[in-house]
JSON list of C-alpha atoms and ligand atoms in Angstrom, two decimals:
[
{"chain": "A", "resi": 1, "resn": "UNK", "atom": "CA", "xyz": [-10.65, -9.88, 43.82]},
{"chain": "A", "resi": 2, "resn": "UNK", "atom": "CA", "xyz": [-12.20, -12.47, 41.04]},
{"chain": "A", "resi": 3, "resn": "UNK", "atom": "CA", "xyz": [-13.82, -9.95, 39.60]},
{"chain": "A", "resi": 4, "resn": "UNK", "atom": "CA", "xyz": [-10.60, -7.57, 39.52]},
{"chain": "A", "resi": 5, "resn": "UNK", "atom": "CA", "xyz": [-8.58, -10.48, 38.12]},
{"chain": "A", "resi": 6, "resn": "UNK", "atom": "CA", "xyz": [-10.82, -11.23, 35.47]},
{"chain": "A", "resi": 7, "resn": "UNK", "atom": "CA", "xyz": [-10.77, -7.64, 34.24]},
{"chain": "A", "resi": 8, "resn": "UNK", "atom": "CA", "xyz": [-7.12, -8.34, 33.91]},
{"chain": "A", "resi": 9, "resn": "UNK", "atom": "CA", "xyz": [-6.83, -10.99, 32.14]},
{"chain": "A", "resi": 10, "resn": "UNK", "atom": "CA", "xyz": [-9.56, -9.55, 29.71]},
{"chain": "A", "resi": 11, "resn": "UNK", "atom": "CA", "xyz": [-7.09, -5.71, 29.49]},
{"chain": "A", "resi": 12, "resn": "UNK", "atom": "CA", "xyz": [-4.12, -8.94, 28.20]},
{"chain": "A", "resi": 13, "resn": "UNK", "atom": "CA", "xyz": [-5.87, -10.75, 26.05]},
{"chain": "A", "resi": 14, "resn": "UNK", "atom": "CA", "xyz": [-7.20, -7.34, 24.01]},
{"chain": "A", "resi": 15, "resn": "UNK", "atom": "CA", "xyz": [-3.54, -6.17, 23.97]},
{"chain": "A", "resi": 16, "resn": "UNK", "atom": "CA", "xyz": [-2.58, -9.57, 22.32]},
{"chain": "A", "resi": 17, "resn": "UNK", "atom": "CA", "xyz": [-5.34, -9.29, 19.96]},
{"chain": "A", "resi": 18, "resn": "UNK", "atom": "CA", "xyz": [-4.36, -5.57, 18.99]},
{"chain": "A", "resi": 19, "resn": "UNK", "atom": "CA", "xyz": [-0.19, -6.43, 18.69]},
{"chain": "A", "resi": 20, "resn": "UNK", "atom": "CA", "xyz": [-1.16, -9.94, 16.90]},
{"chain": "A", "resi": 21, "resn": "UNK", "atom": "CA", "xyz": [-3.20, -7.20, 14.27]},
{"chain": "A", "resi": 22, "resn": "UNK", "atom": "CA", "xyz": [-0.19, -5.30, 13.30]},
{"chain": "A", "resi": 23, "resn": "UNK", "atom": "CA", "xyz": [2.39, -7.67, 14.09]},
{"chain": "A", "resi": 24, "resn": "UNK", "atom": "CA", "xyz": [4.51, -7.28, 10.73]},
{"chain": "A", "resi": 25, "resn": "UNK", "atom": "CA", "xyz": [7.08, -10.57, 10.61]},
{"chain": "A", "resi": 26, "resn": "UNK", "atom": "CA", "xyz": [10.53, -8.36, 10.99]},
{"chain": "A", "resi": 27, "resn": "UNK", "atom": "CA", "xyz": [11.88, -9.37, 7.24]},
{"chain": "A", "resi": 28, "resn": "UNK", "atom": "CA", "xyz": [8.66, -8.57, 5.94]},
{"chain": "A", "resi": 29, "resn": "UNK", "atom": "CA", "xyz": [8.34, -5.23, 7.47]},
{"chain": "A", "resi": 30, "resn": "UNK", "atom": "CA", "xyz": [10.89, -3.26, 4.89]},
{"chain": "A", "resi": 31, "resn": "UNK", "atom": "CA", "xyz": [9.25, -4.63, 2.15]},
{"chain": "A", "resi": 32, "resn": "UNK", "atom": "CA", "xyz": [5.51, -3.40, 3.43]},
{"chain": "A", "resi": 33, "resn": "UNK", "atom": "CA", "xyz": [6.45, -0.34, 5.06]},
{"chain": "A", "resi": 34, "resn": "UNK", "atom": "CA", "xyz": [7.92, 0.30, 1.26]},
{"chain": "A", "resi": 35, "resn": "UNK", "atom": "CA", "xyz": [4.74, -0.56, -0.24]},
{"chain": "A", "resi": 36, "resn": "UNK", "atom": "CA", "xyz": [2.54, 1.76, 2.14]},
{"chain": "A", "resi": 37, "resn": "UNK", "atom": "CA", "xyz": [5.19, 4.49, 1.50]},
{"chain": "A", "resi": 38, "resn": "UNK", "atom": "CA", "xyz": [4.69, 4.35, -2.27]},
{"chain": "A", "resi": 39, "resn": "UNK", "atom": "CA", "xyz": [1.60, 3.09, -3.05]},
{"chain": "A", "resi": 40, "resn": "UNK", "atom": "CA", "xyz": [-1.19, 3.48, -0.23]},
{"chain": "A", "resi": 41, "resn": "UNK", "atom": "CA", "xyz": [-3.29, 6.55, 0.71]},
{"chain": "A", "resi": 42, "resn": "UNK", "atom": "CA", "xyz": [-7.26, 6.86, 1.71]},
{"chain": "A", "resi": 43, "resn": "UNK", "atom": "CA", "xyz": [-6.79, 10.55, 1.18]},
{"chain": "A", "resi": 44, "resn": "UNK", "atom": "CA", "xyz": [-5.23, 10.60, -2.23]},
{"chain": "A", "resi": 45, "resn": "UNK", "atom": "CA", "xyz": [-6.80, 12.93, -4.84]},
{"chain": "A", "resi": 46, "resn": "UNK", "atom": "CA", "xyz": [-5.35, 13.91, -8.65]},
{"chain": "A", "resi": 47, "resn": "UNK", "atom": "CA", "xyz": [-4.52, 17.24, -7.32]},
{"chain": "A", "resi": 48, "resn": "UNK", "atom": "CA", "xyz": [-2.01, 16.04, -4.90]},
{"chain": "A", "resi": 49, "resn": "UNK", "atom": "CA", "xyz": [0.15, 13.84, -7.27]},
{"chain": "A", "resi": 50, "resn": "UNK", "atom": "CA", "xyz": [3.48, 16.14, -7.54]},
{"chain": "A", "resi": 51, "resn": "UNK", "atom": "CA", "xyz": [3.43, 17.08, -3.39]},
{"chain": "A", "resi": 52, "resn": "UNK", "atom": "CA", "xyz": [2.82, 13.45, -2.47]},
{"chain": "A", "resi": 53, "resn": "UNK", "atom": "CA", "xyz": [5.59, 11.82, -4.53]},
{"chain": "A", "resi": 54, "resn": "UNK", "atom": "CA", "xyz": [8.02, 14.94, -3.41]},
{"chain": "A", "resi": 55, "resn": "UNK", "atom": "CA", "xyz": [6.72, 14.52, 0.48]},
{"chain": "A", "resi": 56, "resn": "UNK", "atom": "CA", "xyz": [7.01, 10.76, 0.52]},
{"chain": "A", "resi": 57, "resn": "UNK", "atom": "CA", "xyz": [10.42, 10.67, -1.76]},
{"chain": "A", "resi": 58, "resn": "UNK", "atom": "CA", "xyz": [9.49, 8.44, -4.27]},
{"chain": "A", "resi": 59, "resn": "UNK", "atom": "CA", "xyz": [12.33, 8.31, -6.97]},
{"chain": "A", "resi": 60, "resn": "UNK", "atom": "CA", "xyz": [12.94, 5.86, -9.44]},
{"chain": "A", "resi": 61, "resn": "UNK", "atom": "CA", "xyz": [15.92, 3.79, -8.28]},
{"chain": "A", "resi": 62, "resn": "UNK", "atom": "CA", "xyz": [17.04, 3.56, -4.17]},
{"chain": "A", "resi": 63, "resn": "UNK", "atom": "CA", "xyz": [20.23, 5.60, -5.25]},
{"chain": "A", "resi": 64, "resn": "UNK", "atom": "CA", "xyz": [19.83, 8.01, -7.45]},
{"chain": "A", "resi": 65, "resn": "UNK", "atom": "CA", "xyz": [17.11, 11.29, -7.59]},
{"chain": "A", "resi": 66, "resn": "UNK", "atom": "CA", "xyz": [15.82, 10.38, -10.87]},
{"chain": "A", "resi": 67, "resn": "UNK", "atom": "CA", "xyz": [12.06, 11.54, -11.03]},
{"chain": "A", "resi": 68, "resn": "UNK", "atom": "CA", "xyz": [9.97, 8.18, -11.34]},
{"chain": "A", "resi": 69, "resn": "UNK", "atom": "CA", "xyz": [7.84, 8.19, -14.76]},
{"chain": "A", "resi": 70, "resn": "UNK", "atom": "CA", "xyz": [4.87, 6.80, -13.10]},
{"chain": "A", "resi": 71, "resn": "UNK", "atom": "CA", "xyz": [3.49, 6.03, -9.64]},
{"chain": "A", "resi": 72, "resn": "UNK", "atom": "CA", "xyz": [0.03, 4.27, -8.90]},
{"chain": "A", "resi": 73, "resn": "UNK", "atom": "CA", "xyz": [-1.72, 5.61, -4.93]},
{"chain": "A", "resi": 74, "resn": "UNK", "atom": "CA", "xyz": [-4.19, 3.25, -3.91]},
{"chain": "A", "resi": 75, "resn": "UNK", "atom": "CA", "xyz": [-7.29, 4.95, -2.43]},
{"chain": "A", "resi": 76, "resn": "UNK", "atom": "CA", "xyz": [-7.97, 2.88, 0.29]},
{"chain": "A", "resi": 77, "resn": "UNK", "atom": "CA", "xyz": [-6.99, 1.53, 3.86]},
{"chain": "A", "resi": 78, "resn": "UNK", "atom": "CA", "xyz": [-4.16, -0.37, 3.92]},
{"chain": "A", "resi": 79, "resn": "UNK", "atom": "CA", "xyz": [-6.02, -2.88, 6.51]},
{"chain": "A", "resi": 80, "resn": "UNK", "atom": "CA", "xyz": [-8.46, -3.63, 3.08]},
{"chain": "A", "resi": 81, "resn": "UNK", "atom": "CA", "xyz": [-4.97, -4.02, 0.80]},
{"chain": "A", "resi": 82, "resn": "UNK", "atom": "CA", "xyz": [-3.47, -6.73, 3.68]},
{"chain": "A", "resi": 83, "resn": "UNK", "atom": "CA", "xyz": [-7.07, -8.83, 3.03]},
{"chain": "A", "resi": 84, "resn": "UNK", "atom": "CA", "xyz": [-6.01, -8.70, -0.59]},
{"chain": "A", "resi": 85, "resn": "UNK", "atom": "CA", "xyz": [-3.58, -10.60, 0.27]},
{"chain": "A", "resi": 86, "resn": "UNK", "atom": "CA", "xyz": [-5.36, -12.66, 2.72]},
{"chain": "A", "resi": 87, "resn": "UNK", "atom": "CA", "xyz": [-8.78, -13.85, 1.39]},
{"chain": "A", "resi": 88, "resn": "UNK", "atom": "CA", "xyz": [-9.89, -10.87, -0.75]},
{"chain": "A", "resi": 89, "resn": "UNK", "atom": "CA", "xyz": [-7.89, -12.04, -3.26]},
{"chain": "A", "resi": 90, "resn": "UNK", "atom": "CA", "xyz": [-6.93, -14.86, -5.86]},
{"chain": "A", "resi": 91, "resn": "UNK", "atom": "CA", "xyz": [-3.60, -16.21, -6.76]},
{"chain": "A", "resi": 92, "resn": "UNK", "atom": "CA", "xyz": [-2.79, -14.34, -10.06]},
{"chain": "A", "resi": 93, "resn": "UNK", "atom": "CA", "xyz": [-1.39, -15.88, -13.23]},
{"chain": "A", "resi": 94, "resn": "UNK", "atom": "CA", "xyz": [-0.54, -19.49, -11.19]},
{"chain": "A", "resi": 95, "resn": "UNK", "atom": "CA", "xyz": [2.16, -17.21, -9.65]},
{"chain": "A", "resi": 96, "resn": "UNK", "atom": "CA", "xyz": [2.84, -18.38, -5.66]},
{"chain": "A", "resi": 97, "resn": "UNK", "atom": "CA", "xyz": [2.71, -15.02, -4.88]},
{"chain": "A", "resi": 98, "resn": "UNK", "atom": "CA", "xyz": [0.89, -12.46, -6.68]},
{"chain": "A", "resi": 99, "resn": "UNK", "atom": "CA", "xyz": [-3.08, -11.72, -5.73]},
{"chain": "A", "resi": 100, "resn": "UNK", "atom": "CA", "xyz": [-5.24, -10.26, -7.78]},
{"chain": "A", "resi": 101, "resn": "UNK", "atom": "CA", "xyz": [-8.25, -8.08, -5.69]},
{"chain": "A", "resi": 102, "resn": "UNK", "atom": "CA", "xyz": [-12.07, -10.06, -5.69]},
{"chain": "A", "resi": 103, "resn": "UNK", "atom": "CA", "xyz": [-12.88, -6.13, -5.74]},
{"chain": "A", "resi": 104, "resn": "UNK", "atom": "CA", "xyz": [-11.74, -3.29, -7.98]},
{"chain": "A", "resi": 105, "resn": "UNK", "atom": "CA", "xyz": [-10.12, 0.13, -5.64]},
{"chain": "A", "resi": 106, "resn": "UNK", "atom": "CA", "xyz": [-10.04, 3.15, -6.81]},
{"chain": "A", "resi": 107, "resn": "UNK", "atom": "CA", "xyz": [-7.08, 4.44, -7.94]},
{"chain": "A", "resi": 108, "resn": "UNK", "atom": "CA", "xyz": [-4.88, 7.97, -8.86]},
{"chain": "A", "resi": 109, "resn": "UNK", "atom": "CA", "xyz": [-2.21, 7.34, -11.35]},
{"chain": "A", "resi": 110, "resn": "UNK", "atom": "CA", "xyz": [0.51, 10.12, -11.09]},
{"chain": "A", "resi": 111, "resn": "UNK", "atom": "CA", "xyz": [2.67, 10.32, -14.31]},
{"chain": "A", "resi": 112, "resn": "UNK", "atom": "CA", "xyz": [5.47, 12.69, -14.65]},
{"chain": "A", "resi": 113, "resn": "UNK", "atom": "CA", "xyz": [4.96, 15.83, -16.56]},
{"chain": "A", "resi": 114, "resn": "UNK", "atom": "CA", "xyz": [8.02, 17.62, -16.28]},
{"chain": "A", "resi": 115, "resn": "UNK", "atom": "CA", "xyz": [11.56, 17.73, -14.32]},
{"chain": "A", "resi": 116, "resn": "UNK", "atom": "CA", "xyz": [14.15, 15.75, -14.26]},
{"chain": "A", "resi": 117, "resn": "UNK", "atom": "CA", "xyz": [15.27, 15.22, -10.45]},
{"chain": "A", "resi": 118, "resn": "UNK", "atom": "CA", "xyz": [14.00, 15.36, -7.39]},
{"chain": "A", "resi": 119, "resn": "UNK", "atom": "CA", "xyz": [12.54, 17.11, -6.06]},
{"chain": "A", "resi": 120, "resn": "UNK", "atom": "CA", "xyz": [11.77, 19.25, -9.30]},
{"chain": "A", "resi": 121, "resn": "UNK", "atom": "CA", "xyz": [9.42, 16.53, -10.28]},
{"chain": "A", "resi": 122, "resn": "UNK", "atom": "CA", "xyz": [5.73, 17.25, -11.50]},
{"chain": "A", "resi": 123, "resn": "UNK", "atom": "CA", "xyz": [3.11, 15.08, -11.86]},
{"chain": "A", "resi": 124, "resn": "UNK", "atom": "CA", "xyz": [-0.27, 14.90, -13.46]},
{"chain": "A", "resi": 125, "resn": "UNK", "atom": "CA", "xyz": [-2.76, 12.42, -11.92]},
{"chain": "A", "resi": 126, "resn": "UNK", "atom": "CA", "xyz": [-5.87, 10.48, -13.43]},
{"chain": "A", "resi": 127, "resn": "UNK", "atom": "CA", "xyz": [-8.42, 8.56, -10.97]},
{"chain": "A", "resi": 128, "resn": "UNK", "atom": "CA", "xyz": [-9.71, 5.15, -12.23]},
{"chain": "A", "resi": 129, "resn": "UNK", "atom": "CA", "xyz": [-11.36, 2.27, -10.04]},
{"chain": "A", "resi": 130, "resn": "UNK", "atom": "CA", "xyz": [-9.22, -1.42, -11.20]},
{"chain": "A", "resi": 131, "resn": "UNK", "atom": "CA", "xyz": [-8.62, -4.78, -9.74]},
{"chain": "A", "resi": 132, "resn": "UNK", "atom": "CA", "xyz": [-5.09, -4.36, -8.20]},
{"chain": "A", "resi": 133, "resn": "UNK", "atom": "CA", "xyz": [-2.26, -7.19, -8.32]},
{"chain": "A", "resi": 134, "resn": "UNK", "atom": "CA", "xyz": [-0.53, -7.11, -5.02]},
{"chain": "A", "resi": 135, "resn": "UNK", "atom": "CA", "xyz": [3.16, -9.09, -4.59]},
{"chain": "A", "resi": 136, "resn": "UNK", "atom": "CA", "xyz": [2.69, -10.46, -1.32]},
{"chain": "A", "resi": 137, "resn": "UNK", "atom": "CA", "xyz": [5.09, -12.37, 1.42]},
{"chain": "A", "resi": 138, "resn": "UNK", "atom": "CA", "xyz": [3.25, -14.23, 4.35]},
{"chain": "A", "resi": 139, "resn": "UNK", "atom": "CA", "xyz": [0.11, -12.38, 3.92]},
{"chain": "A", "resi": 140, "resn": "UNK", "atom": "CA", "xyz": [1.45, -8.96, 3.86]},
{"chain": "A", "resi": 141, "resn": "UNK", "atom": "CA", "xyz": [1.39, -6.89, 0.22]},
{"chain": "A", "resi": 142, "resn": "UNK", "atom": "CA", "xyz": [4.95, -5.96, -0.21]},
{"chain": "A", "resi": 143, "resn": "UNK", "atom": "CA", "xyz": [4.68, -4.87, -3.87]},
{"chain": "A", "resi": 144, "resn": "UNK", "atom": "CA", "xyz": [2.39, -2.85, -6.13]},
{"chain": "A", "resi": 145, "resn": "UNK", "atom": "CA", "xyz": [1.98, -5.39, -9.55]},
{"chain": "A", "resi": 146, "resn": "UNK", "atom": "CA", "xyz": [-0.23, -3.01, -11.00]},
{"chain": "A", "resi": 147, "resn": "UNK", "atom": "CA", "xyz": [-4.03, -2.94, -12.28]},
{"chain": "A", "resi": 148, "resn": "UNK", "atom": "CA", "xyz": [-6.16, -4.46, -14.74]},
{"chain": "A", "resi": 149, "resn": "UNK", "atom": "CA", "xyz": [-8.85, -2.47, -16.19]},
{"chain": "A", "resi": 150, "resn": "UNK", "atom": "CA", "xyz": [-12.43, -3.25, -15.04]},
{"chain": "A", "resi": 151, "resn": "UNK", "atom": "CA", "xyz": [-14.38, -4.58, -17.84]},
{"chain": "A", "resi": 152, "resn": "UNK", "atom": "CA", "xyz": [-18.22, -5.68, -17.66]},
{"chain": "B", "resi": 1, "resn": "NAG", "atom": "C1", "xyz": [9.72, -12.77, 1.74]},
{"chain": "B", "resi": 1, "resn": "NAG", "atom": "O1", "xyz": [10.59, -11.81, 2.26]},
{"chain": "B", "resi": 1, "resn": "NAG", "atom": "C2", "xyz": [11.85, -12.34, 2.65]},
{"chain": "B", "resi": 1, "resn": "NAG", "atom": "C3", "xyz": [12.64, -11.22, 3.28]},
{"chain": "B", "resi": 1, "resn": "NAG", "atom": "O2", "xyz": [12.76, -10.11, 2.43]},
{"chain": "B", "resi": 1, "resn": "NAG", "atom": "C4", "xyz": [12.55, -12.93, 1.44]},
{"chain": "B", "resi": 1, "resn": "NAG", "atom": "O3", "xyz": [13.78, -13.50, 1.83]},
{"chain": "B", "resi": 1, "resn": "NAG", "atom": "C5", "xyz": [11.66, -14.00, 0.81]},
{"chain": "B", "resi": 1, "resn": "NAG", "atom": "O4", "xyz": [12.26, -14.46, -0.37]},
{"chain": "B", "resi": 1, "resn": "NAG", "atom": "C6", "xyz": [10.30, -13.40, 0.50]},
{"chain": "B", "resi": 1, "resn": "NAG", "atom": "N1", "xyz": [9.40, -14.44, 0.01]},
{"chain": "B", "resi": 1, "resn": "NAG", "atom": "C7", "xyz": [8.70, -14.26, -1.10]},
{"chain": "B", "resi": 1, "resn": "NAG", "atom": "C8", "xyz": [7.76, -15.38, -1.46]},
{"chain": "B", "resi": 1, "resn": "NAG", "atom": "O5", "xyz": [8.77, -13.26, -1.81]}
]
């Protein structure tokens, strides 16, 4: 019986831990669900510029089908992108909140080629490795601020 109870109490306390993990405030969640949408994908390769922004509808404005000029994919987790925001990163330009990544991520830059509206939009992509500048609201990124290039 103790040892049954304590088993239970230990099957809680992980399911805290794992909702706590992903437990997006409910204003911030547009905004960061927006920002994964756009701008995050481990997978993301030059070749797959044009069928990503078309899959993922990424236009330029919220109303209209315009094609969007250019769109930066970062190549990583987005677990690593919330610790940008959250100790992996500093406060950027004195602004209260903008981050700048301690490390640079590798990138693919997709910039239209040709087309007008979606979804007849087609990209060209270029990889490059930058610090990223995250817009973030209690801890979460909720905006891509673009990249500064790595210089040593
Ligand atoms: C955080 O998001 C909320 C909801 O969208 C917004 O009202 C607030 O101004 C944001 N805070 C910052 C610092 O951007």
């Amino acid at each position: 019986m103790e040892r049954h109870l304590s088993t239970v109490i230990l099957l809680l306390s992980l399911c805290s831990i794992d909702v706590k993990a992903d437990d997006v405030p409910a204003d911030v969640k547009p905004g960061y669900e927006k920002f994964l949408r756009q701008h995050v994908y481990v997978d993301m390769t030059e070749k797959r510029c044009s069928s990503e922004m078309r899959e993922r509808h990424i236009t330029e404005g919220q109303t209209n089908n315009d094609c969007k000029k250019v769109n930066t994919f970062i190549t990583a987790h987005k677990q690593e992108l919330r610790k940008v925001c959250n100790g992996a990163g500093q406060s950027y330009e004195g602004s209260a909140d903008k981050y700048v990544s301690n490390q640079p991520f590798p990138l693919v830059t997709c910039k239209l080629q040709s087309g007008d509206r979606y979804p007849n939009c087609e990209y060209r992509g270029t990889k490059s490795t930058r610090y990223i500048v995250l817009a973030c609201n209690k801890t979460w990124p909720t905006h891509y601020d673009g990249d500064i290039i790595v210089t040593n």
